[in-house]
Coordinates of C-alpha atoms in Angstrom, one line a residue:
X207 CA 0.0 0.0 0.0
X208 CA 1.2 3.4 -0.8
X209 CA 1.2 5.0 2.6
X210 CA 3.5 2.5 3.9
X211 CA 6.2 3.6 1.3
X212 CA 7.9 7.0 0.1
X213 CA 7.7 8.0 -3.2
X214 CA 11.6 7.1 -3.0
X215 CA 11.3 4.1 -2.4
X216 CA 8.5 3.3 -4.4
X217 CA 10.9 4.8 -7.7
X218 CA 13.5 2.0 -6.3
X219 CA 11.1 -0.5 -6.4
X220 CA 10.0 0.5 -9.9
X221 CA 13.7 0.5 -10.9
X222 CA 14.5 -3.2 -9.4
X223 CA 11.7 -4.7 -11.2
X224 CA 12.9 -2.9 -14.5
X225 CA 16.3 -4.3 -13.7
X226 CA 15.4 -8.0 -12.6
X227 CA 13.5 -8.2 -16.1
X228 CA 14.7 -10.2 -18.1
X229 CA 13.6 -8.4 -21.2
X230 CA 15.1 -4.8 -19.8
X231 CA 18.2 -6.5 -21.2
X232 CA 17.1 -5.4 -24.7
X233 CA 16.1 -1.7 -23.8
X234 CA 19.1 -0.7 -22.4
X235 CA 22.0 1.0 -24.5
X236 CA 24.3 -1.9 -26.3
X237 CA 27.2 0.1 -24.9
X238 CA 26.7 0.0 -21.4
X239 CA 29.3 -1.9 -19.5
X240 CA 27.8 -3.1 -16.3
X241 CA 25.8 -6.0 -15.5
X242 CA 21.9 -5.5 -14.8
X243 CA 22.4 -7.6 -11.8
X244 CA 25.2 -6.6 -10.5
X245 CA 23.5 -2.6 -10.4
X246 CA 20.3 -4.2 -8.9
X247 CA 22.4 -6.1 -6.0
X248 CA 24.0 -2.4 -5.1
X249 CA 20.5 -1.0 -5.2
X250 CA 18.9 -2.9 -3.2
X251 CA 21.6 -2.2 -0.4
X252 CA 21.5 1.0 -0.2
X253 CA 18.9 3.7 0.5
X254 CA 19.5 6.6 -2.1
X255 CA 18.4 7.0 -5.2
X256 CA 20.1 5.5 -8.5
X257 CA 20.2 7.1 -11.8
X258 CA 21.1 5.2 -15.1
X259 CA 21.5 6.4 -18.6
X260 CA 18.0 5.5 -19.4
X261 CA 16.7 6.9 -15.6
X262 CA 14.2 10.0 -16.1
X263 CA 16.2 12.7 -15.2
X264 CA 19.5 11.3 -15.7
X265 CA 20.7 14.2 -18.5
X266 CA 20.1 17.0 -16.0
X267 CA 21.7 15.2 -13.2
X268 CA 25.1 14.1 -14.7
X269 CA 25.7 17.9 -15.7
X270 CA 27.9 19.9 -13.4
X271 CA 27.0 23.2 -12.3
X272 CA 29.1 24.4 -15.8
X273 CA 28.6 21.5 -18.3
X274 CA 31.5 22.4 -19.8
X275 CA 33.3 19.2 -20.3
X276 CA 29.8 16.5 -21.1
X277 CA 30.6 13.4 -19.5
X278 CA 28.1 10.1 -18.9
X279 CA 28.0 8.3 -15.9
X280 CA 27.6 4.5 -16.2
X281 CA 25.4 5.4 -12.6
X282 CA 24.8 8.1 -10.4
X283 CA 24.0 7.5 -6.8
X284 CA 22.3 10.1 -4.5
X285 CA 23.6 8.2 -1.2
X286 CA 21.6 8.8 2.2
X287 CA 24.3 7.7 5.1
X288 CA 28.1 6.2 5.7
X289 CA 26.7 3.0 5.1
X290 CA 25.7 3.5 1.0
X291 CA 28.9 5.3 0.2
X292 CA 30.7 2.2 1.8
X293 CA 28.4 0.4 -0.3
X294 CA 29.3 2.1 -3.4
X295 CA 33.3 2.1 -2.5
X296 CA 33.0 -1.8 -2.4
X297 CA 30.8 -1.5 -5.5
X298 CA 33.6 0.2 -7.4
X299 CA 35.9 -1.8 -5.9
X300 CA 34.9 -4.6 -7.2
X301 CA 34.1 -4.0 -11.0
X302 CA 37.3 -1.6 -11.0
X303 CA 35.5 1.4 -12.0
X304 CA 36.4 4.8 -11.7
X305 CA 34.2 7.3 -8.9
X306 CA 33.5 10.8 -8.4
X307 CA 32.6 12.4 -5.1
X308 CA 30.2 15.2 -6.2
X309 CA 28.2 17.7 -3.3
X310 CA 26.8 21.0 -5.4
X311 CA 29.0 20.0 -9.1
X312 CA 30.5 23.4 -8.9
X313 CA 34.3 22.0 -9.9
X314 CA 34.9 24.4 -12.6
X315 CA 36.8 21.8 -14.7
X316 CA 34.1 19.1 -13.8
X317 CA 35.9 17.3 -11.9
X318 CA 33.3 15.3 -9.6
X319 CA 31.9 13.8 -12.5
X320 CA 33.5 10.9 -14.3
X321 CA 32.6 8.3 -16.8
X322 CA 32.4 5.6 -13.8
X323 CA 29.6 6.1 -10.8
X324 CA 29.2 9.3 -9.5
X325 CA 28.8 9.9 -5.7
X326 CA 26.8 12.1 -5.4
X327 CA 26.5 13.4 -1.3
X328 CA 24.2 16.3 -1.8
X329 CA 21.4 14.5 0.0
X330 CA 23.8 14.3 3.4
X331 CA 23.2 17.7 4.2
X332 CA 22.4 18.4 7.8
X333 CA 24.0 21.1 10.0
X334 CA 24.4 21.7 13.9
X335 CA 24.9 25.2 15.5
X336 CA 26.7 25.4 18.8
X337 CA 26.4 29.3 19.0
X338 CA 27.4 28.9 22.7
X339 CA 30.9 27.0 21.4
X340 CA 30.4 28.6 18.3
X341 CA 31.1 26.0 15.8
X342 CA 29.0 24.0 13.3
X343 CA 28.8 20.6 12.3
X344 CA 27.8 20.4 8.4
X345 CA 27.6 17.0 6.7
X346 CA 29.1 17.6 3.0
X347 CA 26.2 18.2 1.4
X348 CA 25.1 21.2 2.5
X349 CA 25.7 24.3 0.5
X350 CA 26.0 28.0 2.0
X351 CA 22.6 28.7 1.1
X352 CA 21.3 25.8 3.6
X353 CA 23.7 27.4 6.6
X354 CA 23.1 30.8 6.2
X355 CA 19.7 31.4 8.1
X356 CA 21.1 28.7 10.4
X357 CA 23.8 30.9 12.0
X358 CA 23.2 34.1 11.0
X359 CA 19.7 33.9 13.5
X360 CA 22.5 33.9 16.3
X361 CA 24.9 36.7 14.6
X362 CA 27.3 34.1 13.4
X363 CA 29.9 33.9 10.4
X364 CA 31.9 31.8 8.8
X365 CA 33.9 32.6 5.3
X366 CA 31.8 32.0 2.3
X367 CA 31.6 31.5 -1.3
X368 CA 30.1 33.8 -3.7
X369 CA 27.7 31.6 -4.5
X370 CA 25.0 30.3 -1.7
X371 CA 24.8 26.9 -3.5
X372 CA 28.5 25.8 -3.1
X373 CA 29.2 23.6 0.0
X374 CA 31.8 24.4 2.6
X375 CA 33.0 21.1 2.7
X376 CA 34.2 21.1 -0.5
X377 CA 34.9 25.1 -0.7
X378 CA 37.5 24.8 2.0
X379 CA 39.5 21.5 0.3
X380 CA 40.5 23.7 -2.2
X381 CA 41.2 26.7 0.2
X382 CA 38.0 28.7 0.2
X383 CA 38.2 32.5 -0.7
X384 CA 35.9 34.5 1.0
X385 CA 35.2 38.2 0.7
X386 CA 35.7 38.3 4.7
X387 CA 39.1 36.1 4.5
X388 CA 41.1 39.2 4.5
X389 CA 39.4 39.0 8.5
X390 CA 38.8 35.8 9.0
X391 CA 41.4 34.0 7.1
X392 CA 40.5 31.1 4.0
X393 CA 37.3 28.6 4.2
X394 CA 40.3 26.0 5.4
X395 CA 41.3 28.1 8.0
X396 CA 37.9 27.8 10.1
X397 CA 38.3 23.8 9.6
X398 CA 38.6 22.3 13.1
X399 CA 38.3 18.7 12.5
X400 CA 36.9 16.4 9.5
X401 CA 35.3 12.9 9.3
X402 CA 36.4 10.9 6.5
X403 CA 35.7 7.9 4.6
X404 CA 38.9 5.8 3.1
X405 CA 38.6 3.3 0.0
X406 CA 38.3 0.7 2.0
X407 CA 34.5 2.0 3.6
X408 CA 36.8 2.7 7.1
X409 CA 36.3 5.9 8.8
X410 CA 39.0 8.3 10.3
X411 CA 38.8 11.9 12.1
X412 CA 42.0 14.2 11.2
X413 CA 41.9 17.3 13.7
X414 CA 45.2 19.1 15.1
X415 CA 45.4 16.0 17.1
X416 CA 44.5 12.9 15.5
X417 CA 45.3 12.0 11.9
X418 CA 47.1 15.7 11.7
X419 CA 49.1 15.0 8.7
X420 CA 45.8 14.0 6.9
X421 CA 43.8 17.5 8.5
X422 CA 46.5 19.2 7.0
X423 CA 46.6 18.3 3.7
X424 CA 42.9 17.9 3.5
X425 CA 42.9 22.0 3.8
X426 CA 43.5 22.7 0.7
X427 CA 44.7 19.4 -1.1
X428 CA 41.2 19.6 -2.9
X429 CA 38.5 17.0 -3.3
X430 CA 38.8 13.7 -4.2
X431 CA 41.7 13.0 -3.8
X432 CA 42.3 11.1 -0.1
X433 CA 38.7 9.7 0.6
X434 CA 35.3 10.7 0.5
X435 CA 34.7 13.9 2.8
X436 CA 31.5 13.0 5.3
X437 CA 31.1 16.2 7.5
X438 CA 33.4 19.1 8.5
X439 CA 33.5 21.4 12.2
X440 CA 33.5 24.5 11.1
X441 CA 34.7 27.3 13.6
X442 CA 32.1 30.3 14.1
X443 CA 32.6 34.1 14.5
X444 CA 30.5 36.8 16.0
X445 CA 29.4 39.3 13.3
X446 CA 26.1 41.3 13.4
X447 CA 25.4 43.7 10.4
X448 CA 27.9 44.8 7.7
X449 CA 28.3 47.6 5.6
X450 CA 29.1 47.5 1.8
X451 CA 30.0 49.1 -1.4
X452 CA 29.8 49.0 -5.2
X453 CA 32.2 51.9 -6.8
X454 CA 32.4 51.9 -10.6
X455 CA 34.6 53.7 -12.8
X456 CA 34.1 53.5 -16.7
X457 CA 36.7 52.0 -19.2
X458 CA 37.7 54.3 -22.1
X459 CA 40.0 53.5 -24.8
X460 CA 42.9 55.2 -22.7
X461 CA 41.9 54.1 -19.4
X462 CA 44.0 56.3 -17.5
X463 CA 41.7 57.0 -14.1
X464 CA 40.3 53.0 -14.2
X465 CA 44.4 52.2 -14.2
X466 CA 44.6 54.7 -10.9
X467 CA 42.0 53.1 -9.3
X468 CA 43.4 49.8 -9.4
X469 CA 47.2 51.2 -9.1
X470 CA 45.4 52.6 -5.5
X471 CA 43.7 49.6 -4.3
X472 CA 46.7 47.7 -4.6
X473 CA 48.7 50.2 -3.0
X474 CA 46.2 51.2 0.2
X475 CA 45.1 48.1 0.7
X476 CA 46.3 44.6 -0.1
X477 CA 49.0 44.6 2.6
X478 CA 49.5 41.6 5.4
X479 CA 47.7 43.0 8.1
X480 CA 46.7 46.1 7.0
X481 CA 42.6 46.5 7.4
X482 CA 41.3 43.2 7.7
X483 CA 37.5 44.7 8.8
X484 CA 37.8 45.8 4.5
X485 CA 36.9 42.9 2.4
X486 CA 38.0 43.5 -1.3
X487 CA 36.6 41.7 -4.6
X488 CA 37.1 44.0 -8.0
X489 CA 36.5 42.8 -11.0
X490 CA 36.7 43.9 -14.8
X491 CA 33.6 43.5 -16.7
X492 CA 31.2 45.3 -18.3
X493 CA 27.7 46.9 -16.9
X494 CA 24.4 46.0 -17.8
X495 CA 24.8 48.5 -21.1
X496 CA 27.7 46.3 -22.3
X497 CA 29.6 49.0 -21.1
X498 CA 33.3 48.3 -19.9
X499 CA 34.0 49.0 -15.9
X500 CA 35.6 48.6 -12.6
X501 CA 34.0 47.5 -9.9
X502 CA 35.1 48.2 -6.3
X503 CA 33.4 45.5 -4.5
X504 CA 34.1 45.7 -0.7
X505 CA 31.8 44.7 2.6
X506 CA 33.4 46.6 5.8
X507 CA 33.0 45.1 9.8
X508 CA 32.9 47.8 11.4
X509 CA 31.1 51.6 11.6
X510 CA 30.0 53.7 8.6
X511 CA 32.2 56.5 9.5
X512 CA 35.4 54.0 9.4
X513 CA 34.0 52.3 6.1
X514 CA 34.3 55.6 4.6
X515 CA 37.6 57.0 5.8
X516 CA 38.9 53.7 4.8
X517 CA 37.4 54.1 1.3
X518 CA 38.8 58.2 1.1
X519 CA 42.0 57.6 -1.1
X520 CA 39.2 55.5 -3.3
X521 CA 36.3 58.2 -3.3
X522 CA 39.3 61.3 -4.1
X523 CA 39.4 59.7 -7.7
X524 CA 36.5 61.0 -9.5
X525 CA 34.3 59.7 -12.4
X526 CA 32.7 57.0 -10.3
X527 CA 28.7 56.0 -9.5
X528 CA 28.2 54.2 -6.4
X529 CA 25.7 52.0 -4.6
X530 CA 26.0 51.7 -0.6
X531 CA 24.5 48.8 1.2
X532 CA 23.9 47.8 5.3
X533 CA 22.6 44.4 6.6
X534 CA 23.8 40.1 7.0
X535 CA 26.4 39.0 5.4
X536 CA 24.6 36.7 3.3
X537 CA 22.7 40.2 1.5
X538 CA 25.9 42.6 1.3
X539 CA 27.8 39.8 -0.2
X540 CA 25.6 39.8 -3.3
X541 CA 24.4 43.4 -3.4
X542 CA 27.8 44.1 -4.0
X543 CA 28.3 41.5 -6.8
X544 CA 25.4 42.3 -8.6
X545 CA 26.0 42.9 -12.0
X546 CA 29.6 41.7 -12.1
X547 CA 28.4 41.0 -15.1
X548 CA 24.9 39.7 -15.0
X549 CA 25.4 36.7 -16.5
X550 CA 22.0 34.7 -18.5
X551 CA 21.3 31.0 -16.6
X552 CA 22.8 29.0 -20.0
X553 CA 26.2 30.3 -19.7
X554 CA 29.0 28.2 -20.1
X555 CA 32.8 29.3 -18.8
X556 CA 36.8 28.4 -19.1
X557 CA 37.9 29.7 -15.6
X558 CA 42.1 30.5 -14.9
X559 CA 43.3 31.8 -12.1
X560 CA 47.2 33.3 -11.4
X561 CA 48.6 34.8 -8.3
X562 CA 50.1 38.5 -8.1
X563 CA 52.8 38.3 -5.6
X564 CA 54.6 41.9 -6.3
X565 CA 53.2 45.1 -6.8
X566 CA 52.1 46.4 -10.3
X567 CA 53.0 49.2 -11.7
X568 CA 50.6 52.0 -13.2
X569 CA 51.8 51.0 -16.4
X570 CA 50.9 47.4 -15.8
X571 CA 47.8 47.8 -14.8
X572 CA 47.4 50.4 -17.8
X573 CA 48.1 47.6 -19.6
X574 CA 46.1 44.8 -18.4
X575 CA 43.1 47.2 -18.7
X576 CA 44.1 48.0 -22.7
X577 CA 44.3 44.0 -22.9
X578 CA 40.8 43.9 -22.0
X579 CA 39.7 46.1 -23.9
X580 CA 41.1 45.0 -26.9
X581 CA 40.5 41.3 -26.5
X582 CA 37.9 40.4 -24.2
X583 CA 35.8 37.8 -26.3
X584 CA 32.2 39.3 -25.4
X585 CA 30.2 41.3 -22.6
X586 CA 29.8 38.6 -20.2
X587 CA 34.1 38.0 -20.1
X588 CA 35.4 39.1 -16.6
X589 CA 39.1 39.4 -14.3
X590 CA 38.0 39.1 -10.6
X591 CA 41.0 40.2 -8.4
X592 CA 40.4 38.4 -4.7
X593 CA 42.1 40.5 -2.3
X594 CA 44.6 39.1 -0.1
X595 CA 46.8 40.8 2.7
X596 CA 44.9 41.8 5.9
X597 CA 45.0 38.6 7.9
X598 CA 44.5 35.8 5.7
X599 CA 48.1 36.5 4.6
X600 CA 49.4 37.0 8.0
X601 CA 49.0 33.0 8.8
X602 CA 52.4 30.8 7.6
X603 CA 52.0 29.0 4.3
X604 CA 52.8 25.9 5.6
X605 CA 49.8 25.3 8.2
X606 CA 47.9 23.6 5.6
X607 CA 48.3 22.5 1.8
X608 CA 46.5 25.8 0.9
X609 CA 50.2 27.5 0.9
X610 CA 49.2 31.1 -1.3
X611 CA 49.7 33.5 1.3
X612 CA 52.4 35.7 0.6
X613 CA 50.4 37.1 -2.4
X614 CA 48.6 40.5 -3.5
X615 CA 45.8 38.8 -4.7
X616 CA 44.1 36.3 -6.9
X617 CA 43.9 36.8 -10.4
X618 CA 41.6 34.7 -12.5
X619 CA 39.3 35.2 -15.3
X620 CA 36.1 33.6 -16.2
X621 CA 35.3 33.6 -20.1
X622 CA 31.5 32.9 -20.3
X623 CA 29.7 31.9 -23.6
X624 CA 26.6 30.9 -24.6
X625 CA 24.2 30.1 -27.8
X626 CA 24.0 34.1 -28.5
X627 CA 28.0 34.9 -28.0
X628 CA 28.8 31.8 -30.2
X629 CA 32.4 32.2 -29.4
X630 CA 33.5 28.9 -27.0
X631 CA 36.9 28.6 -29.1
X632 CA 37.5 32.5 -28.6
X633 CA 36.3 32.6 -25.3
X634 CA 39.0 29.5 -24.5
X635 CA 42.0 31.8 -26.7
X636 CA 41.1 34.6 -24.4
X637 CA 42.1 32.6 -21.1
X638 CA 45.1 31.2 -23.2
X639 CA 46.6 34.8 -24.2
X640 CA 45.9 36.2 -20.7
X641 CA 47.5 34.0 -18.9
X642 CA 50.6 34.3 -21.2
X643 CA 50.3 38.3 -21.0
X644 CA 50.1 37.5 -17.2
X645 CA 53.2 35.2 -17.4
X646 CA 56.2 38.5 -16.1
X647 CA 53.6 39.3 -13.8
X648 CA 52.2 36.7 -11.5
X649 CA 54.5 34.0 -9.5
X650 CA 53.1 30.9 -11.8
X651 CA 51.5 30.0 -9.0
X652 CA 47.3 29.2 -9.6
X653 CA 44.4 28.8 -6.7
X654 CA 43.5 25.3 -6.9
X655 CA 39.3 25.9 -6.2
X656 CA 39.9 27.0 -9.7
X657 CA 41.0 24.4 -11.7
X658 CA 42.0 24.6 -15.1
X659 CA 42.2 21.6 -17.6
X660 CA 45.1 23.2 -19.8
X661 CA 47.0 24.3 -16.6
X662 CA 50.9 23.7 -16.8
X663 CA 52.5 21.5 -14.3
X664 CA 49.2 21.5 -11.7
X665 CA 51.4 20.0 -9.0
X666 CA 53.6 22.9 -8.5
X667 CA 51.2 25.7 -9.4
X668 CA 48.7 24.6 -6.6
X669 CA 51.1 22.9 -4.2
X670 CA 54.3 25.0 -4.7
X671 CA 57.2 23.1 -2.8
X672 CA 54.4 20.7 -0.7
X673 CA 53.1 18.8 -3.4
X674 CA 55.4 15.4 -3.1
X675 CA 54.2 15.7 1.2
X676 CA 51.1 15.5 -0.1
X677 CA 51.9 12.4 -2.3
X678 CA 53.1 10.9 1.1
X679 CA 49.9 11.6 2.6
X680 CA 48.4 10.4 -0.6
X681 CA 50.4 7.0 -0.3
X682 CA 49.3 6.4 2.8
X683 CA 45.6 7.2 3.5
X684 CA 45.1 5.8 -0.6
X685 CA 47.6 3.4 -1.2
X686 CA 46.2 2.0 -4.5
X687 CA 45.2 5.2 -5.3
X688 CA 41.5 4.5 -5.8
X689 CA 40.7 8.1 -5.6
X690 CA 41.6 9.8 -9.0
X691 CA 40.9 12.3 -11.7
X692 CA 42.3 14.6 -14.4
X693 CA 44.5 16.6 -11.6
X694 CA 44.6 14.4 -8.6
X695 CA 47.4 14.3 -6.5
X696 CA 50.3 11.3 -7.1
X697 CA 50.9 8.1 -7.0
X698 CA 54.5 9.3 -8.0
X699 CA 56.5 11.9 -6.0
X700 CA 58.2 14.4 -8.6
X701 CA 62.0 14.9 -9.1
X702 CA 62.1 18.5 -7.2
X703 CA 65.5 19.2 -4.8
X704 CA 62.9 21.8 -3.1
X705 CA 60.1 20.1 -2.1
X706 CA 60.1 20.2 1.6
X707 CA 58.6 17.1 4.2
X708 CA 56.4 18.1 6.9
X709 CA 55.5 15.2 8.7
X710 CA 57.5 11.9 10.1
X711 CA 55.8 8.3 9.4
X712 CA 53.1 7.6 11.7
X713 CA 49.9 5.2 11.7
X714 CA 46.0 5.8 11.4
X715 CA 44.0 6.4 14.2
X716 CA 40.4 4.7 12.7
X717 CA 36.8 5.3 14.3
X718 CA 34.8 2.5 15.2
X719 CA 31.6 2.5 12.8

């Protein structure tokens, strides 16, 4: 009877009697790899859902968040608790095929999505406030948009993504830029412990304490690449109201005043410890009348009157419109986006990022501004510059794999195209010639939340002189390296006289469920 079922379960039902047919056989694609039985033996363990290539629904649900690389899942399985992803591990393990751990899909190379069996955790998305200890507990699949109302009711904070539907779990294994990091330091920063899953379905906890070496690299070593991720703590910080800003200044062919505004942020403000309370995004775009800008994007904790007297040497440069903004962090932090450019839902977009170590010049950034102008593909290309200095670069590069600290800022672009721009192989050139204008300026170094397919050497970009530690790590917590992808990390340790080791031989410290 109906009432004594879910509708989930009731689809699973549907889908084992389709898969125990004997005729199904005929009706599904000639060139699918895996057994009928042996898929209906995992689904009938485990409690998610499971999508095939002949599921309803199953086109929109192997996309990523940018479908930019199209890739087709032999199975994709929304998993409900430890017990199906240990399920799925032994699954995998025993047909050999590849998996992807997926929460919101928002790995900008597609990443967590593979030709094997997706994971997919976004249905293991609960989250505890302690606002008395003030720390969180969020299971991985829980995206920014699910934890906002959950500690901002008691005036709490944590660094965020731009976007409310990436999860923190996965934001901070890549590092986790926020526009508050200059206060609060990276997503990884606030980590104070994480539960992981190995290949073999056993469960460890890595904090400062217990399975350090893997707590460390975890930070900022990036997804997929040690275990699957099952919840993170998450460290909390006061913060009631905020104030913001959105200053624009107008390209012109001979952008002389756009190249003093970024020649003054640079110079006022993207110093190690210099006004953390002043949180900087500014980006190169154009406005909603396809009209080149800058945008000063900055959120302030603090007063009004301080917001502005930090802002002076900004508002002395004239030829600028501005929107003001006051309230949570969750509304400043897009208010001040808006716009940046206002991109239509069926974009797609090649994403590079470069870090600026050493100040610019005002010739360089005269020139990076003439380089956009000239070159950008279409009205939806952008440069976002993350600012760094204030505290986040304050903390030692070595306290956890994400190691960019001694940096300016973040320089990436994101070249988005669609049906109406019709320019994916320009839009693709456009990152290519960038980043090789970019090449005398930046430290070659890139911020691994940001992956790029065509990225030279990967290892050393993201990881610098840490990356064979992390193969250690790697070779230790994966030892048949069960967990990869296009850019994961080892098996092999690279030939580098400056690599440096952190951490002495030691062994794991496993949970008991």
């Amino acid at each position: 009877m109906s009432h004594r079922y879910t509708l989930l379960e009731i689809e699973k039902m549907k889908s084992l009697k389709f898969l125990k047919r004997k005729s199904s056989k005929s009706k599904v694609p000639k060139n699918y790899s895996l057994g009928l039985d042996h898929v209906a033996s995992l689904e009938e363990k485990i409690h998610g859902q499971v999508l095939y290539p002949w599921s309803k629904g199953y086109n929109t649900a192997r996309q990523e968040f940018d479908d930019l690389y199209p890739t087709y899942p032999l199975l994709i399985v929304y998993v409900l608790s430890f017990q199906d992803i240990r399920d799925c591990l032994q699954f995998a393990n025993d047909l050999k095929i590849q998996v992807a751990i997926r929460s919101s899909g928002h790995s900008l190379a597609c990443f967590s999505v593979c030709e094997g069996m997706v994971i997919d955790i976004s249905k293991m998305n609960s989250i505890h406030v302690n606002p008395e200890a003030l720390f969180a507990i969020i299971e991985s699949g829980a995206n920014f948009g699910d934890l906002y109302p959950k500690m901002e009711q008691y005036h709490l904070h944590t660094p965020t993504g731009d976007c409310p539907t990436v999860c923190p779990a996965g934001f901070m294994m890549g590092g986790g830029y926020s526009i508050t990091s200059r206060m609060y330091g990276m997503g990884c920063d606030n980590v104070e412990e994480v539960t992981v899953m190995l290949a073999d379905g056993k469960i460890v906890k890595a904090n400062q304490d217990k399975n350090k070496d893997l707590f460390w690299a975890i930070r900022g070593g990036t997804g997929g690449n040690f275990g699957v991720l099952l919840d993170i703590k998450l460290k909390l910080h006061p913060l009631k109201d905020i104030y913001g800003v959105q200053m624009r200044w107008p390209i012109k062919k001979n952008p002389e005043t756009a190249a003093k505004v970024l020649e003054t942020i640079q110079n006022e403000y993207l110093q190690a410890g210099k006004l953390p309370q002043l949180g900087i995004e500014t980006i190169i775009s154009s406005n909603d009348d396809k009209k080149k800008t800058v945008f000063f994007c900055a959120t302030w904790i603090g007063s009004e009157s301080e917001f502005m007297d930090a802002l002076k040497p900004l508002l002395d440069i004239p030829g600028f419109s501005m929107d003001s903004y006051h309230g949570k962090y969750s509304k400043v932090n897009n208010w001040v986006l808006e716009g940046t450019p206002d991109i239509p839902e069926d974009v797609k977009a090649f994403s590079r990022s470069t870090y600026i170590e050493k100040p610019l010049s005002y010739q360089n950034w005269y020139d990076i501004l003439k380089f956009f102008y000239k070159n950008a593909p279409n009205q939806y290309t952008m440069i976002d510059m993350e600012a760094y200095g204030g505290n986040v670069s304050l903390i030692p590069e070595d306290s956890c794999a994400f190691i960019h600290r001694n940096v300016t800022m973040d320089f990436f672009t994101e070249a988005f195209f669609n049906k109406e721009t019709h320019d994916r192989k320009a839009s693709e050139k456009w990152v290519n010639d960038l980043f090789e204008f970019m090449k005398p300026l930046s430290n070659s170094r890139s911020y691994q939340n940001y992956p790029y397919r065509g990225q030279e050497d990967f290892r050393t970009a993201y990881w610098g002189d840490y990356y064979n530690q992390l193969v250690l790590i790697k070779q230790k917590y994966d030892p048949d390296n069960f967990f990869r992808y296009q850019q994961s990390i080892g098996p092999d340790l690279i030939d580098d006289s400056c690599q440096k080791t952190l951490f002495t031989p030691s062994p794991i410290e496993y949970e008991n469920y």
